[in-house]
PDB file of C-alpha atoms and ligand atoms in Angstrom:
ATOM      1  CA  MET X  23     -14.186-105.169 -31.600  1.00  0.00           C
ATOM      2  CA  ILE X  24     -17.899-104.755 -30.851  1.00  0.00           C
ATOM      3  CA  GLN X  25     -19.234-103.915 -27.400  1.00  0.00           C
ATOM      4  CA  ILE X  26     -22.932-104.267 -26.676  1.00  0.00           C
ATOM      5  CA  PHE X  27     -24.521-102.152 -23.954  1.00  0.00           C
ATOM      6  CA  ASP X  28     -27.907-102.505 -22.287  1.00  0.00           C
ATOM      7  CA  ASP X  29     -29.105 -99.117 -23.456  1.00  0.00           C
ATOM      8  CA  LYS X  30     -28.067 -95.776 -24.949  1.00  0.00           C
ATOM      9  CA  GLU X  31     -27.162 -94.387 -21.538  1.00  0.00           C
ATOM     10  CA  GLN X  32     -24.634 -97.172 -20.922  1.00  0.00           C
ATOM     11  CA  LEU X  33     -23.320 -96.831 -24.477  1.00  0.00           C
ATOM     12  CA  SER X  34     -22.877 -93.085 -24.021  1.00  0.00           C
ATOM     13  CA  GLN X  35     -21.057 -93.512 -20.724  1.00  0.00           C
ATOM     14  CA  ALA X  36     -18.706 -96.050 -22.272  1.00  0.00           C
ATOM     15  CA  ALA X  37     -18.037 -93.807 -25.258  1.00  0.00           C
ATOM     16  CA  ALA X  38     -17.306 -90.857 -22.988  1.00  0.00           C
ATOM     17  CA  LYS X  39     -14.947 -93.007 -20.914  1.00  0.00           C
ATOM     18  CA  LEU X  40     -13.176 -94.120 -24.100  1.00  0.00           C
ATOM     19  CA  PHE X  41     -12.793 -90.470 -25.147  1.00  0.00           C
ATOM     20  CA  ALA X  42     -11.283 -89.593 -21.745  1.00  0.00           C
ATOM     21  CA  GLU X  43      -8.918 -92.578 -21.795  1.00  0.00           C
ATOM     22  CA  GLU X  44      -7.719 -91.816 -25.328  1.00  0.00           C
ATOM     23  CA  ALA X  45      -7.287 -88.148 -24.435  1.00  0.00           C
ATOM     24  CA  CYS X  46      -5.071 -88.949 -21.447  1.00  0.00           C
ATOM     25  CA  LYS X  47      -3.064 -91.478 -23.474  1.00  0.00           C
ATOM     26  CA  ALA X  48      -2.514 -89.077 -26.378  1.00  0.00           C
ATOM     27  CA  VAL X  49      -1.503 -86.161 -24.157  1.00  0.00           C
ATOM     28  CA  ALA X  50       0.914 -88.362 -22.201  1.00  0.00           C
ATOM     29  CA  ALA X  51       2.452 -89.668 -25.432  1.00  0.00           C
ATOM     30  CA  ARG X  52       2.370 -86.624 -27.711  1.00  0.00           C
ATOM     31  CA  GLY X  53       1.324 -83.627 -25.637  1.00  0.00           C
ATOM     32  CA  ARG X  54      -2.049 -83.212 -27.336  1.00  0.00           C
ATOM     33  CA  PHE X  55      -5.260 -85.067 -28.215  1.00  0.00           C
ATOM     34  CA  CYS X  56      -6.720 -84.599 -31.687  1.00  0.00           C
ATOM     35  CA  VAL X  57     -10.276 -85.888 -32.010  1.00  0.00           C
ATOM     36  CA  ALA X  58     -12.873 -85.641 -34.791  1.00  0.00           C
ATOM     37  CA  LEU X  59     -16.460 -85.559 -33.533  1.00  0.00           C
ATOM     38  CA  ALA X  60     -19.432 -87.245 -35.122  1.00  0.00           C
ATOM     39  CA  GLY X  61     -22.590 -85.384 -35.934  1.00  0.00           C
ATOM     40  CA  GLY X  62     -26.179 -86.558 -35.911  1.00  0.00           C
ATOM     41  CA  SER X  63     -28.107 -87.254 -32.708  1.00  0.00           C
ATOM     42  CA  THR X  64     -26.527 -90.394 -31.251  1.00  0.00           C
ATOM     43  CA  PRO X  65     -23.390 -88.793 -29.811  1.00  0.00           C
ATOM     44  CA  ARG X  66     -25.210 -85.974 -27.983  1.00  0.00           C
ATOM     45  CA  GLN X  67     -25.485 -88.005 -24.752  1.00  0.00           C
ATOM     46  CA  THR X  68     -21.797 -88.934 -24.962  1.00  0.00           C
ATOM     47  CA  TYR X  69     -20.833 -85.272 -25.319  1.00  0.00           C
ATOM     48  CA  HIS X  70     -23.082 -84.468 -22.367  1.00  0.00           C
ATOM     49  CA  GLN X  71     -21.291 -87.074 -20.225  1.00  0.00           C
ATOM     50  CA  LEU X  72     -17.939 -85.500 -21.110  1.00  0.00           C
ATOM     51  CA  ALA X  73     -19.110 -82.183 -19.730  1.00  0.00           C
ATOM     52  CA  LEU X  74     -19.976 -83.734 -16.349  1.00  0.00           C
ATOM     53  CA  ALA X  75     -17.841 -84.843 -13.417  1.00  0.00           C
ATOM     54  CA  PRO X  76     -15.921 -87.055 -13.059  1.00  0.00           C
ATOM     55  CA  LEU X  77     -14.897 -87.295 -16.719  1.00  0.00           C
ATOM     56  CA  CYS X  78     -14.842 -83.551 -17.271  1.00  0.00           C
ATOM     57  CA  GLU X  79     -12.149 -83.182 -14.628  1.00  0.00           C
ATOM     58  CA  GLN X  80     -10.086 -86.087 -15.963  1.00  0.00           C
ATOM     59  CA  ILE X  81      -9.728 -84.663 -19.471  1.00  0.00           C
ATOM     60  CA  PRO X  82      -6.781 -82.291 -20.102  1.00  0.00           C
ATOM     61  CA  TRP X  83      -8.934 -79.776 -22.019  1.00  0.00           C
ATOM     62  CA  SER X  84      -6.041 -77.322 -22.450  1.00  0.00           C
ATOM     63  CA  GLN X  85      -4.383 -79.932 -24.691  1.00  0.00           C
ATOM     64  CA  VAL X  86      -7.450 -81.125 -26.581  1.00  0.00           C
ATOM     65  CA  HIS X  87      -8.043 -80.167 -30.203  1.00  0.00           C
ATOM     66  CA  ILE X  88     -11.536 -80.668 -31.601  1.00  0.00           C
ATOM     67  CA  PHE X  89     -12.281 -81.319 -35.253  1.00  0.00           C
ATOM     68  CA  TRP X  90     -15.303 -82.745 -37.055  1.00  0.00           C
ATOM     69  CA  GLY X  91     -15.757 -85.838 -39.207  1.00  0.00           C
ATOM     70  CA  ASP X  92     -18.372 -84.013 -41.225  1.00  0.00           C
ATOM     71  CA  GLU X  93     -20.552 -80.926 -41.243  1.00  0.00           C
ATOM     72  CA  ARG X  94     -23.609 -79.660 -42.966  1.00  0.00           C
ATOM     73  CA  CYS X  95     -23.208 -76.396 -44.896  1.00  0.00           C
ATOM     74  CA  VAL X  96     -25.753 -74.478 -42.847  1.00  0.00           C
ATOM     75  CA  PRO X  97     -25.430 -71.418 -40.572  1.00  0.00           C
ATOM     76  CA  GLY X  98     -23.681 -72.079 -37.253  1.00  0.00           C
ATOM     77  CA  ASP X  99     -26.916 -71.526 -35.318  1.00  0.00           C
ATOM     78  CA  ASP X 100     -28.916 -73.872 -37.542  1.00  0.00           C
ATOM     79  CA  PRO X 101     -30.313 -76.874 -35.619  1.00  0.00           C
ATOM     80  CA  ARG X 102     -28.857 -79.120 -38.346  1.00  0.00           C
ATOM     81  CA  SER X 103     -25.296 -77.956 -37.614  1.00  0.00           C
ATOM     82  CA  ASN X 104     -23.078 -80.645 -36.114  1.00  0.00           C
ATOM     83  CA  ALA X 105     -20.923 -77.954 -34.531  1.00  0.00           C
ATOM     84  CA  ARG X 106     -23.948 -76.375 -32.883  1.00  0.00           C
ATOM     85  CA  MET X 107     -24.913 -79.708 -31.290  1.00  0.00           C
ATOM     86  CA  ALA X 108     -21.382 -80.271 -29.998  1.00  0.00           C
ATOM     87  CA  HIS X 109     -21.171 -76.732 -28.577  1.00  0.00           C
ATOM     88  CA  GLU X 110     -24.537 -77.078 -26.829  1.00  0.00           C
ATOM     89  CA  ALA X 111     -23.804 -80.524 -25.380  1.00  0.00           C
ATOM     90  CA  LEU X 112     -20.105 -80.123 -24.611  1.00  0.00           C
ATOM     91  CA  LEU X 113     -17.869 -77.388 -25.948  1.00  0.00           C
ATOM     92  CA  ASP X 114     -19.633 -74.448 -24.313  1.00  0.00           C
ATOM     93  CA  ARG X 115     -19.489 -76.293 -20.989  1.00  0.00           C
ATOM     94  CA  VAL X 116     -15.784 -77.205 -20.700  1.00  0.00           C
ATOM     95  CA  PRO X 117     -12.600 -75.117 -20.432  1.00  0.00           C
ATOM     96  CA  ILE X 118     -11.275 -75.834 -23.920  1.00  0.00           C
ATOM     97  CA  PRO X 119      -9.520 -72.866 -25.541  1.00  0.00           C
ATOM     98  CA  ALA X 120     -11.626 -71.543 -28.437  1.00  0.00           C
ATOM     99  CA  ALA X 121      -8.552 -71.630 -30.692  1.00  0.00           C
ATOM    100  CA  GLN X 122      -8.479 -75.406 -30.232  1.00  0.00           C
ATOM    101  CA  ILE X 123     -11.934 -75.886 -31.714  1.00  0.00           C
ATOM    102  CA  HIS X 124     -11.381 -76.277 -35.445  1.00  0.00           C
ATOM    103  CA  ALA X 125     -14.855 -75.957 -36.941  1.00  0.00           C
ATOM    104  CA  MET X 126     -15.544 -77.285 -40.434  1.00  0.00           C
ATOM    105  CA  THR X 127     -16.906 -73.971 -41.709  1.00  0.00           C
ATOM    106  CA  CYS X 128     -18.694 -74.371 -44.982  1.00  0.00           C
ATOM    107  CA  THR X 129     -19.585 -71.359 -47.072  1.00  0.00           C
ATOM    108  CA  ARG X 130     -21.677 -71.200 -50.208  1.00  0.00           C
ATOM    109  CA  ASN X 131     -18.774 -72.808 -52.047  1.00  0.00           C
ATOM    110  CA  PRO X 132     -18.410 -76.325 -50.589  1.00  0.00           C
ATOM    111  CA  GLU X 133     -15.550 -77.136 -52.957  1.00  0.00           C
ATOM    112  CA  ALA X 134     -13.471 -74.237 -51.641  1.00  0.00           C
ATOM    113  CA  SER X 135     -14.560 -74.998 -48.054  1.00  0.00           C
ATOM    114  CA  ALA X 136     -13.351 -78.597 -48.416  1.00  0.00           C
ATOM    115  CA  ARG X 137     -10.019 -77.429 -49.755  1.00  0.00           C
ATOM    116  CA  ARG X 138      -9.752 -74.923 -46.889  1.00  0.00           C
ATOM    117  CA  TYR X 139     -10.398 -77.538 -44.214  1.00  0.00           C
ATOM    118  CA  GLN X 140      -7.936 -79.921 -45.830  1.00  0.00           C
ATOM    119  CA  ALA X 141      -5.322 -77.151 -45.808  1.00  0.00           C
ATOM    120  CA  LEU X 142      -6.112 -76.464 -42.147  1.00  0.00           C
ATOM    121  CA  LEU X 143      -5.532 -80.132 -41.304  1.00  0.00           C
ATOM    122  CA  GLN X 144      -2.307 -80.333 -43.289  1.00  0.00           C
ATOM    123  CA  LYS X 145      -0.945 -77.195 -41.631  1.00  0.00           C
ATOM    124  CA  PHE X 146      -2.031 -78.323 -38.172  1.00  0.00           C
ATOM    125  CA  PHE X 147      -0.381 -81.714 -38.409  1.00  0.00           C
ATOM    126  CA  GLU X 148       2.727 -80.771 -40.412  1.00  0.00           C
ATOM    127  CA  PRO X 149       5.436 -81.986 -40.758  1.00  0.00           C
ATOM    128  CA  ASP X 150       3.467 -85.186 -40.257  1.00  0.00           C
ATOM    129  CA  ALA X 151       0.496 -86.259 -42.336  1.00  0.00           C
ATOM    130  CA  PRO X 152      -2.880 -85.655 -40.706  1.00  0.00           C
ATOM    131  CA  ARG X 153      -3.643 -88.427 -38.226  1.00  0.00           C
ATOM    132  CA  PHE X 154      -6.352 -88.258 -35.560  1.00  0.00           C
ATOM    133  CA  ASP X 155      -5.993 -89.920 -32.182  1.00  0.00           C
ATOM    134  CA  LEU X 156      -9.719 -90.676 -32.169  1.00  0.00           C
ATOM    135  CA  ILE X 157     -12.533 -90.337 -34.665  1.00  0.00           C
ATOM    136  CA  LEU X 158     -16.120 -90.814 -33.500  1.00  0.00           C
ATOM    137  CA  LEU X 159     -18.527 -91.972 -36.195  1.00  0.00           C
ATOM    138  CA  GLY X 160     -22.221 -92.685 -36.486  1.00  0.00           C
ATOM    139  CA  LEU X 161     -23.996 -95.093 -38.831  1.00  0.00           C
ATOM    140  CA  GLY X 162     -26.841 -94.014 -41.066  1.00  0.00           C
ATOM    141  CA  GLU X 163     -29.675 -96.401 -41.973  1.00  0.00           C
ATOM    142  CA  ASP X 164     -28.370 -96.362 -45.558  1.00  0.00           C
ATOM    143  CA  GLY X 165     -24.928 -97.417 -44.381  1.00  0.00           C
ATOM    144  CA  HIS X 166     -23.318 -93.998 -44.558  1.00  0.00           C
ATOM    145  CA  THR X 167     -20.849 -92.746 -42.017  1.00  0.00           C
ATOM    146  CA  ALA X 168     -19.610 -89.204 -41.596  1.00  0.00           C
ATOM    147  CA  SER X 169     -21.009 -87.816 -44.844  1.00  0.00           C
ATOM    148  CA  LEU X 170     -19.743 -90.627 -47.019  1.00  0.00           C
ATOM    149  CA  ILE X 171     -23.169 -91.010 -48.571  1.00  0.00           C
ATOM    150  CA  PRO X 172     -24.011 -93.963 -50.853  1.00  0.00           C
ATOM    151  CA  GLY X 173     -24.609 -92.884 -54.444  1.00  0.00           C
ATOM    152  CA  THR X 174     -22.321 -89.860 -54.188  1.00  0.00           C
ATOM    153  CA  ALA X 175     -18.669 -89.708 -55.186  1.00  0.00           C
ATOM    154  CA  ALA X 176     -17.576 -89.192 -51.557  1.00  0.00           C
ATOM    155  CA  PRO X 177     -17.123 -92.841 -50.520  1.00  0.00           C
ATOM    156  CA  GLN X 178     -14.875 -93.499 -53.528  1.00  0.00           C
ATOM    157  CA  GLU X 179     -12.608 -90.473 -52.899  1.00  0.00           C
ATOM    158  CA  ARG X 180      -9.093 -91.854 -52.413  1.00  0.00           C
ATOM    159  CA  VAL X 181      -6.889 -88.786 -52.859  1.00  0.00           C
ATOM    160  CA  ARG X 182      -8.481 -85.893 -51.049  1.00  0.00           C
ATOM    161  CA  LEU X 183      -8.668 -85.779 -47.258  1.00  0.00           C
ATOM    162  CA  VAL X 184     -11.804 -83.646 -47.154  1.00  0.00           C
ATOM    163  CA  THR X 185     -14.524 -83.665 -49.784  1.00  0.00           C
ATOM    164  CA  PRO X 186     -17.703 -81.756 -50.517  1.00  0.00           C
ATOM    165  CA  VAL X 187     -20.829 -83.918 -50.671  1.00  0.00           C
ATOM    166  CA  GLN X 188     -24.273 -83.288 -52.094  1.00  0.00           C
ATOM    167  CA  LYS X 189     -26.779 -85.799 -50.717  1.00  0.00           C
ATOM    168  CA  PRO X 190     -29.656 -86.198 -53.188  1.00  0.00           C
ATOM    169  CA  GLY X 191     -32.760 -84.458 -51.900  1.00  0.00           C
ATOM    170  CA  GLU X 192     -30.971 -82.241 -49.384  1.00  0.00           C
ATOM    171  CA  ASP X 193     -31.068 -78.479 -49.953  1.00  0.00           C
ATOM    172  CA  PHE X 194     -27.668 -78.051 -48.321  1.00  0.00           C
ATOM    173  CA  SER X 195     -24.204 -79.434 -49.079  1.00  0.00           C
ATOM    174  CA  ARG X 196     -21.932 -81.232 -46.681  1.00  0.00           C
ATOM    175  CA  LEU X 197     -18.225 -81.611 -46.012  1.00  0.00           C
ATOM    176  CA  SER X 198     -16.742 -84.938 -44.963  1.00  0.00           C
ATOM    177  CA  LEU X 199     -13.429 -86.457 -44.033  1.00  0.00           C
ATOM    178  CA  THR X 200     -12.711 -89.153 -46.588  1.00  0.00           C
ATOM    179  CA  ALA X 201     -12.113 -92.849 -45.939  1.00  0.00           C
ATOM    180  CA  PRO X 202      -8.331 -92.624 -46.520  1.00  0.00           C
ATOM    181  CA  LEU X 203      -8.024 -89.952 -43.820  1.00  0.00           C
ATOM    182  CA  ILE X 204     -10.369 -91.688 -41.382  1.00  0.00           C
ATOM    183  CA  ASN X 205      -8.344 -94.885 -41.830  1.00  0.00           C
ATOM    184  CA  GLN X 206      -5.185 -93.106 -40.721  1.00  0.00           C
ATOM    185  CA  ALA X 207      -6.631 -92.672 -37.215  1.00  0.00           C
ATOM    186  CA  ARG X 208      -5.149 -94.354 -34.152  1.00  0.00           C
ATOM    187  CA  MET X 209      -8.672 -95.259 -33.112  1.00  0.00           C
ATOM    188  CA  VAL X 210     -12.105 -95.096 -34.759  1.00  0.00           C
ATOM    189  CA  ALA X 211     -15.221 -95.670 -32.657  1.00  0.00           C
ATOM    190  CA  PHE X 212     -18.700 -96.137 -34.133  1.00  0.00           C
ATOM    191  CA  LEU X 213     -21.601 -95.261 -31.839  1.00  0.00           C
ATOM    192  CA  VAL X 214     -24.799 -97.051 -32.914  1.00  0.00           C
ATOM    193  CA  SER X 215     -28.051 -96.966 -30.986  1.00  0.00           C
ATOM    194  CA  GLY X 216     -31.687 -97.898 -31.449  1.00  0.00           C
ATOM    195  CA  PRO X 217     -33.851-100.450 -33.267  1.00  0.00           C
ATOM    196  CA  ALA X 218     -33.836 -98.423 -36.481  1.00  0.00           C
ATOM    197  CA  LYS X 219     -30.139 -99.282 -36.902  1.00  0.00           C
ATOM    198  CA  ALA X 220     -30.487-103.044 -36.279  1.00  0.00           C
ATOM    199  CA  LYS X 221     -30.864-104.015 -39.925  1.00  0.00           C
ATOM    200  CA  ILE X 222     -28.054-101.868 -41.308  1.00  0.00           C
ATOM    201  CA  LEU X 223     -25.741-102.808 -38.448  1.00  0.00           C
ATOM    202  CA  ARG X 224     -26.222-106.483 -39.229  1.00  0.00           C
ATOM    203  CA  GLN X 225     -25.688-105.858 -42.953  1.00  0.00           C
ATOM    204  CA  VAL X 226     -22.550-103.831 -42.350  1.00  0.00           C
ATOM    205  CA  GLN X 227     -21.132-106.291 -39.837  1.00  0.00           C
ATOM    206  CA  ALA X 228     -22.095-109.619 -41.403  1.00  0.00           C
ATOM    207  CA  GLY X 229     -23.115-108.886 -44.991  1.00  0.00           C
ATOM    208  CA  PRO X 230     -21.012-108.907 -48.140  1.00  0.00           C
ATOM    209  CA  ARG X 231     -18.139-106.451 -47.931  1.00  0.00           C
ATOM    210  CA  ASP X 232     -17.946-103.234 -50.011  1.00  0.00           C
ATOM    211  CA  GLN X 233     -21.690-102.745 -49.980  1.00  0.00           C
ATOM    212  CA  PHE X 234     -21.811 -99.699 -47.697  1.00  0.00           C
ATOM    213  CA  PRO X 235     -19.543 -96.729 -47.034  1.00  0.00           C
ATOM    214  CA  ALA X 236     -19.297 -97.650 -43.341  1.00  0.00           C
ATOM    215  CA  GLN X 237     -17.543-100.861 -44.457  1.00  0.00           C
ATOM    216  CA  LEU X 238     -14.705 -98.771 -45.882  1.00  0.00           C
ATOM    217  CA  ILE X 239     -13.625 -97.885 -42.354  1.00  0.00           C
ATOM    218  CA  ALA X 240     -10.680-100.106 -41.413  1.00  0.00           C
ATOM    219  CA  PRO X 241      -7.837 -98.221 -39.699  1.00  0.00           C
ATOM    220  CA  LEU X 242      -4.534 -99.119 -41.373  1.00  0.00           C
ATOM    221  CA  ASN X 243      -2.540 -98.791 -38.177  1.00  0.00           C
ATOM    222  CA  GLY X 244      -5.142 -98.269 -35.504  1.00  0.00           C
ATOM    223  CA  ASP X 245      -8.088 -99.762 -33.687  1.00  0.00           C
ATOM    224  CA  LEU X 246     -11.719 -99.968 -34.752  1.00  0.00           C
ATOM    225  CA  CYS X 247     -14.426-100.399 -32.148  1.00  0.00           C
ATOM    226  CA  TRP X 248     -18.185-100.545 -32.354  1.00  0.00           C
ATOM    227  CA  LEU X 249     -20.127 -99.350 -29.324  1.00  0.00           C
ATOM    228  CA  VAL X 250     -23.719-100.427 -29.816  1.00  0.00           C
ATOM    229  CA  ASP X 251     -26.776-100.850 -27.626  1.00  0.00           C
ATOM    230  CA  LYS X 252     -28.933-103.981 -27.448  1.00  0.00           C
ATOM    231  CA  ALA X 253     -31.737-102.305 -29.373  1.00  0.00           C
ATOM    232  CA  ALA X 254     -29.410-101.941 -32.360  1.00  0.00           C
ATOM    233  CA  THR X 255     -28.568-105.631 -32.272  1.00  0.00           C
ATOM    234  CA  GLU X 256     -32.083-107.060 -32.027  1.00  0.00           C
ATOM    235  CA  GLN X 257     -33.024-109.068 -35.079  1.00  0.00           C
ATOM    236  CA  ALA X 258     -34.846-106.546 -37.230  1.00  0.00           C
ATOM    237  CA  SER X 259     -38.578-107.325 -37.077  1.00  0.00           C
TER     238      SER X 259
HETATM  239  C1  6PG K 321     -24.300 -86.337 -40.083  1.00  0.00           C
HETATM  240  C2  6PG K 321     -23.611 -87.369 -39.267  1.00  0.00           C
HETATM  241  C3  6PG K 321     -23.966 -88.743 -39.735  1.00  0.00           C
HETATM  242  C4  6PG K 321     -24.560 -89.443 -38.548  1.00  0.00           C
HETATM  243  C5  6PG K 321     -25.392 -90.626 -38.966  1.00  0.00           C
HETATM  244  C6  6PG K 321     -26.137 -91.200 -37.766  1.00  0.00           C
HETATM  245  O1  6PG K 321     -23.812 -85.219 -40.146  1.00  0.00           O
HETATM  246  O2  6PG K 321     -25.384 -86.657 -40.587  1.00  0.00           O
HETATM  247  O3  6PG K 321     -22.302 -87.189 -39.121  1.00  0.00           O
HETATM  248  O4  6PG K 321     -22.930 -89.492 -40.273  1.00  0.00           O
HETATM  249  O5  6PG K 321     -23.495 -89.869 -37.704  1.00  0.00           O
HETATM  250  O6  6PG K 321     -26.316 -90.179 -39.934  1.00  0.00           O
HETATM  251  O7  6PG K 321     -26.992 -90.176 -37.289  1.00  0.00           O
HETATM  252  P1  6PG K 321     -27.855 -90.379 -35.932  1.00  0.00           P
HETATM  253  O8  6PG K 321     -26.856 -90.476 -34.832  1.00  0.00           O
HETATM  254  O9  6PG K 321     -28.690 -89.133 -35.858  1.00  0.00           O
HETATM  255  O10 6PG K 321     -28.641 -91.642 -36.109  1.00  0.00           O
END
């Protein structure tokens, strides 16, 4: 399902409302809400909206558990850190217990860090398999999502739940949830904004399948929604 909004502000409000609705549903059904946040810049406004009334007061923060879809292996105070952005925009502004924020800490050994985060997920969700109530994702201009980067082994990973990723040209590694884990989610929501994403959005939506990592995202027993603004749907010039 694709929803088109007039601008990024409307998109962000809708995404924040979706987060709040899914949180209330999950807590009512299972006593907790497990969500994996997206990184990058698009979701910042959504996170900001979640920290403001009325949504902030509607969300049962004491039963919310925060995870990440991916993270860059940089210090926590590095401007490139996805966790830092989420803390600035949201997590430092709402009454969520610190123990319920499950950061994707990545040390100098991304391989070991990936294994550690996978173990954290498996322990958290046991005896069930890891399954998020909601995963927020962005879309890169090369068709990546989370850190499933084209040209790396990450998009093809079918066994591991969390994988290390080395994007060519970057002087830092990344960790990413893999497609099999993302596709276990009850709901996956892509947030896509701006004219720079118009071409890739059209290619991902209407082009040949299995061209881009973002096309791997198809929840097996869940919902997929695309929240996009008009600028991201204009015919690319
Ligand atoms: C990351 C993100 C990444 C992001 C897209 C879109 O860590 O880089 O998780 O997948 O969502 O690159 O980024 P923007 O929202 O900044 O366009």
